[in-house]
mmCIF file of C-alpha atoms in Angstrom:
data_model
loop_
_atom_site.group_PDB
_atom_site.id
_atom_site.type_symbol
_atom_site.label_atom_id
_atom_site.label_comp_id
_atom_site.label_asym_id
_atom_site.label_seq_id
_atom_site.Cartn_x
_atom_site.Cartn_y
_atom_site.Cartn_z
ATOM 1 C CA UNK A 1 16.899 25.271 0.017
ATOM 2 C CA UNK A 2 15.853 28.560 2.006
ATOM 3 C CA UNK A 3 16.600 26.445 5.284
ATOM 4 C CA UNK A 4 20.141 25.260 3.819
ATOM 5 C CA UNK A 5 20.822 28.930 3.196
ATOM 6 C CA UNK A 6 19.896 29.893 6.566
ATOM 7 C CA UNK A 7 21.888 27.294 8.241
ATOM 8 C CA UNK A 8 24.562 28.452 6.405
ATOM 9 C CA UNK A 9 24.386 32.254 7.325
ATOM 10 C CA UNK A 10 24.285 31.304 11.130
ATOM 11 C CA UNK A 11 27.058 28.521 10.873
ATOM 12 C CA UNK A 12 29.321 32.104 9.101
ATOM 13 C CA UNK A 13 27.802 34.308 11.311
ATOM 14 C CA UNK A 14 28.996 32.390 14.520
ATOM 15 C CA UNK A 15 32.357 32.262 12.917
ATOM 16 C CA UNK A 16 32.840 35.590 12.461
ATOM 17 C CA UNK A 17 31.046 36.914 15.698
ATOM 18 C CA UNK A 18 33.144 33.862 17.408
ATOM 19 C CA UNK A 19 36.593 35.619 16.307
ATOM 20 C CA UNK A 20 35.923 38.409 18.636
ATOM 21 C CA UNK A 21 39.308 39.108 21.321
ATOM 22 C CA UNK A 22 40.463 42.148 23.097
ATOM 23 C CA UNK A 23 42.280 43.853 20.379
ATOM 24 C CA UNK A 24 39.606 43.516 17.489
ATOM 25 C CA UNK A 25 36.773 44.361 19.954
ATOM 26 C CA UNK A 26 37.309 48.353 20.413
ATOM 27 C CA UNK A 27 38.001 48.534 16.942
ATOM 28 C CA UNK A 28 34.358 46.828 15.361
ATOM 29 C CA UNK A 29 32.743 48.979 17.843
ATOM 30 C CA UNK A 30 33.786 52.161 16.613
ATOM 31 C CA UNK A 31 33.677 50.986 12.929
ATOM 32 C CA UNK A 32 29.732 50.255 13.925
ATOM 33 C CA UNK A 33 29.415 54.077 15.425
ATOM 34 C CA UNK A 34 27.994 56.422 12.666
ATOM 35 C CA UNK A 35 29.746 59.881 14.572
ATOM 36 C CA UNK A 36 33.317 58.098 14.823
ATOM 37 C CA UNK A 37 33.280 58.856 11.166
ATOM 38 C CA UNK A 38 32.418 62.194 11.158
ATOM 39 C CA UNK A 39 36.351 63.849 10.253
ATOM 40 C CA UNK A 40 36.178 61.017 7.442
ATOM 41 C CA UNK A 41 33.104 62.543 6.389
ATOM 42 C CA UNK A 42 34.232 65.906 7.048
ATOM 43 C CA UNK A 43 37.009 65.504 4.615
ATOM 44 C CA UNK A 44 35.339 63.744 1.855
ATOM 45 C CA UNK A 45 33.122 67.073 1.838
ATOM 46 C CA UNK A 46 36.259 69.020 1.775
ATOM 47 C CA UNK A 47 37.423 66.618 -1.018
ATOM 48 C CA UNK A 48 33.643 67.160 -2.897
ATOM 49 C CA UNK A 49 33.730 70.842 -2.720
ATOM 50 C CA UNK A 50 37.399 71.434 -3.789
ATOM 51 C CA UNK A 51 36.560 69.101 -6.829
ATOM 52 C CA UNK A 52 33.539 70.244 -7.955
ATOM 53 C CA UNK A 53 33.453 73.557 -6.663
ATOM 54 C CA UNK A 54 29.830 75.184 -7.630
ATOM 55 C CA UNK A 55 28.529 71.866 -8.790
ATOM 56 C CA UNK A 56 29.212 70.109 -5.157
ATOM 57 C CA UNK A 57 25.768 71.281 -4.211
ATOM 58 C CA UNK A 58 23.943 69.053 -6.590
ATOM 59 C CA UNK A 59 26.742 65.950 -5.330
ATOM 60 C CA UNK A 60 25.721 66.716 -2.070
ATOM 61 C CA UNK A 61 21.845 66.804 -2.659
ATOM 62 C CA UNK A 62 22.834 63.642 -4.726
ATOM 63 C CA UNK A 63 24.376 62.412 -1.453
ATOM 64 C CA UNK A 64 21.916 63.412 0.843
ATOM 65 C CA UNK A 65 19.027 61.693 -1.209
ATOM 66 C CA UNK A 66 21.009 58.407 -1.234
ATOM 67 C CA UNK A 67 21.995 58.024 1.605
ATOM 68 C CA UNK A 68 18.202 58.706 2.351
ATOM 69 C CA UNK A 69 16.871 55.821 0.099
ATOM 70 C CA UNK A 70 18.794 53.412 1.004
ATOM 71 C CA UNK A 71 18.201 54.106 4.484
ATOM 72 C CA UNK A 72 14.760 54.129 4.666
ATOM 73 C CA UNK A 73 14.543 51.078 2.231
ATOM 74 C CA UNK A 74 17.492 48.911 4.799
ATOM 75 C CA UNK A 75 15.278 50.124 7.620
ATOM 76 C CA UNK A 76 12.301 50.846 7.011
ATOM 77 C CA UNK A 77 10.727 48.731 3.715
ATOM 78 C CA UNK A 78 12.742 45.868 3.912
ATOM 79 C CA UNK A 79 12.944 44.795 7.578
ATOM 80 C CA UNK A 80 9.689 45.727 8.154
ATOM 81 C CA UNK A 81 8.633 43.876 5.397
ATOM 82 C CA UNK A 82 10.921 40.481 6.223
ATOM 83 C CA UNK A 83 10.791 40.968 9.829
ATOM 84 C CA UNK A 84 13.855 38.529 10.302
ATOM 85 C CA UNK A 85 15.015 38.505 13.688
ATOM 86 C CA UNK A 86 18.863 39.670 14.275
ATOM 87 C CA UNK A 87 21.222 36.943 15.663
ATOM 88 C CA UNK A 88 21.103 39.342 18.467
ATOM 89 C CA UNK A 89 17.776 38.403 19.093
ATOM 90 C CA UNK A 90 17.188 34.910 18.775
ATOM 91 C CA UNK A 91 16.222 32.793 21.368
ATOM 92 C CA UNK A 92 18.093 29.828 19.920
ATOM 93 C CA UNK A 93 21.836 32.054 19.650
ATOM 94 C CA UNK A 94 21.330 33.432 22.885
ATOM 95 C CA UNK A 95 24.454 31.930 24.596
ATOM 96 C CA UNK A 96 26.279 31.870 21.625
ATOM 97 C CA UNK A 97 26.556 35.486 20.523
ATOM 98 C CA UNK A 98 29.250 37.812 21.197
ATOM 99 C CA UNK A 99 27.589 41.437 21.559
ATOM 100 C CA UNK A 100 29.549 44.694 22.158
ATOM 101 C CA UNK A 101 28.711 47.619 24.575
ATOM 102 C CA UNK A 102 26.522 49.150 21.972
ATOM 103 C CA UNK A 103 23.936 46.003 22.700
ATOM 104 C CA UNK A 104 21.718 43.885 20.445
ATOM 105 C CA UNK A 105 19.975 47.041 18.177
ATOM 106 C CA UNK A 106 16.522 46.766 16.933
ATOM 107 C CA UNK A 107 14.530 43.825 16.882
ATOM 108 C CA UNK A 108 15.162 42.717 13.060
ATOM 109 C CA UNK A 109 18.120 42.708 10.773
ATOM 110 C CA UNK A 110 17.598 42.140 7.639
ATOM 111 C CA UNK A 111 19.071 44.304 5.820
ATOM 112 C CA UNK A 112 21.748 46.449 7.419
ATOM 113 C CA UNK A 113 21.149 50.023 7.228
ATOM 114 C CA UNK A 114 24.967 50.480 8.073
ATOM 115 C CA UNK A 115 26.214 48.646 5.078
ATOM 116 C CA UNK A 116 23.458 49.790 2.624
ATOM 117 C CA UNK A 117 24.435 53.260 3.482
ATOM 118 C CA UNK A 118 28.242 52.453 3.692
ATOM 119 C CA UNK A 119 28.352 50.960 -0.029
ATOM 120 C CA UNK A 120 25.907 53.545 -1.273
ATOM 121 C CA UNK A 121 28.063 56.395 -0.202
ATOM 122 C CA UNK A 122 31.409 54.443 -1.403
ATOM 123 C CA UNK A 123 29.964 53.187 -4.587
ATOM 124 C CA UNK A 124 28.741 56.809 -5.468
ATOM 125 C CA UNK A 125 31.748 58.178 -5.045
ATOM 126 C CA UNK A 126 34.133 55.907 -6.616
ATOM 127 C CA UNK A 127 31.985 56.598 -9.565
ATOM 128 C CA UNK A 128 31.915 60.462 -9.341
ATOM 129 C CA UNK A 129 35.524 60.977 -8.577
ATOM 130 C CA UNK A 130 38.074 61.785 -11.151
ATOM 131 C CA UNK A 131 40.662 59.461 -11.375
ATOM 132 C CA UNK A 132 43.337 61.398 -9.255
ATOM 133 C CA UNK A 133 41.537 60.254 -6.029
ATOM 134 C CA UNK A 134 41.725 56.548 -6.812
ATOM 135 C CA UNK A 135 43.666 55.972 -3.461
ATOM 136 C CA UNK A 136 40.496 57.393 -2.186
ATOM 137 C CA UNK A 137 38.193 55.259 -3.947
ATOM 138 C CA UNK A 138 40.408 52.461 -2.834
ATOM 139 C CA UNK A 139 39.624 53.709 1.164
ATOM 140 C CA UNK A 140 35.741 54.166 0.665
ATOM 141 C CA UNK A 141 35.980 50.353 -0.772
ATOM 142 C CA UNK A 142 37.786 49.308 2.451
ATOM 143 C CA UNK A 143 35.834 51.658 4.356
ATOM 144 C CA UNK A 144 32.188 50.205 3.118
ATOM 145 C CA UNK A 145 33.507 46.238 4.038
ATOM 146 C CA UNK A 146 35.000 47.452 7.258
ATOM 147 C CA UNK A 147 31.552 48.468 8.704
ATOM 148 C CA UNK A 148 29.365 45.960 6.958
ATOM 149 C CA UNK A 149 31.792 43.244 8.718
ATOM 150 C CA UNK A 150 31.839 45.259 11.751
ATOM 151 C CA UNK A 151 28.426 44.348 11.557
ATOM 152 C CA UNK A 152 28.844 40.778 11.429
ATOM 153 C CA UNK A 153 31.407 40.636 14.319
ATOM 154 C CA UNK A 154 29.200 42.749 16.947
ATOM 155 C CA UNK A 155 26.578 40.390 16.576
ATOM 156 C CA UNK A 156 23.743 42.264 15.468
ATOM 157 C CA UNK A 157 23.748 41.164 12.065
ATOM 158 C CA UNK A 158 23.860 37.465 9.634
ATOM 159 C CA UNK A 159 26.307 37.569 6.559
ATOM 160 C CA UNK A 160 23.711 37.456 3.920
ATOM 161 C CA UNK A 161 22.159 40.927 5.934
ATOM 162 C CA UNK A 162 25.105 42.992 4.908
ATOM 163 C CA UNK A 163 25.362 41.421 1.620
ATOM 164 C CA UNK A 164 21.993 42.204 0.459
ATOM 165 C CA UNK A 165 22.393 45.580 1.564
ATOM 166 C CA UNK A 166 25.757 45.758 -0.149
ATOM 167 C CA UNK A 167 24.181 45.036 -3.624
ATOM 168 C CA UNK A 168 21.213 47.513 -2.526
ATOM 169 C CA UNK A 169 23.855 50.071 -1.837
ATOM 170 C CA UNK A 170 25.836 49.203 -4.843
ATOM 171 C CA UNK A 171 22.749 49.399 -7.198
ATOM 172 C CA UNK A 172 21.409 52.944 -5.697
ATOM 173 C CA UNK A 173 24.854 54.441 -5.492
ATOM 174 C CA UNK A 174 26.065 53.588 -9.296
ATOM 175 C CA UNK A 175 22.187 54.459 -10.069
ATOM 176 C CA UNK A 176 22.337 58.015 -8.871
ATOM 177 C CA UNK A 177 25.601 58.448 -9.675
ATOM 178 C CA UNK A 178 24.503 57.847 -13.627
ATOM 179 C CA UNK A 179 22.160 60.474 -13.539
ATOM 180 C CA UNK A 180 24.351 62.657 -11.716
ATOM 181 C CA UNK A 181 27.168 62.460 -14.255
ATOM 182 C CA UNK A 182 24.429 62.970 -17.353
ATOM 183 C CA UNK A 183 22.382 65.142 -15.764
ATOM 184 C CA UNK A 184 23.761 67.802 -13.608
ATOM 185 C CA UNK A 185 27.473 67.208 -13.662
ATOM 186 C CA UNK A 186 28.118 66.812 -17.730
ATOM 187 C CA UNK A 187 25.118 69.490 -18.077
ATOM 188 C CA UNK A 188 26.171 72.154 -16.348
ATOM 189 C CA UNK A 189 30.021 72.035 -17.522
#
């Protein structure tokens, strides 16, 4: 079963990664590179601090400690733990793999840190904001499957390595995001 399910991932993973062309190629790159979003994250901390004024310094400690598990858990724990080898790095893909400039990455893959971190931040947030910023909440959700495809299509990471992490992200973001409501949020009002 575990071999069917790998055979799968690759056959998806070659797919995607095999879709790659001039126009679509700049575009994954930067939706990989962690400081091309730094005016989106710029403005969702304008958006944070306008909304919740005083109390944006407990959403941003919220923040910062989420984004911090569920980076160290992507990669640290997990891939040290599994020690699955990206498609980037496999001998038997070699010749089949489209990589952009930003190379192959670290050595193993499972999970992404990207998306973990993308769909923790997005899931957070979609569950923090008030429902005026629903067009935003909409964004983060495009935002978070952007990079974990981007991902996919640079070649440094399988399917199921950016769905795990999706569900990891999704489970620590609405997790914090409880006790942020009940606890410092609804508390403090």
């Amino acid at each position: 079963m575990l071999e069917k399910i790998n055979d799968l991932d690759t056959q998806l993973f070659l797919f995607i990664n095999g879709k790659h062309n001039s126009f679509f190629d700049p575009i994954m790159y930067w939706a990989s590179d962690k400081l091309f979003w730094v005016p989106f994250y710029a403005f969702l901390l304008f958006i944070l601090i306008r909304e919740f004024k005083r109390k944006s310094v407990y959403v941003l400690l919220a923040v910062a400690f989420l984004i911090t598990i569920c980076d160290q858990s992507a990669s640290h724990l997990i891939k040290n733990a599994v020690k699955r080898l990206r498609p980037s790095h496999e001998p038997s893909l070699e010749n089949l793999i489209h990589l952009n400039k930003a190379g192959p990455g670290g050595q193993y893959g499972f999970i992404s840190s990207h998306s973990a971190n993308a769909f923790g931040l997005a899931t957070f947030l979609i569950l923090l904001l008030p429902r005026k910023y629903n067009w935003l909440k909409y964004v983060l959700g495009c935002w978070a499957v952007l990079v974990a495809y981007s991902r996919i299509y640079n070649g440094v990471h399988y399917p199921t390595d950016v769905i795990v992490a999706a569900f990891l992200g999704i489970l620590y973001g609405s997790t914090i995001a409880y006790f942020s409501k009940k606890f410092t949020l609804e508390k403090s009002k």
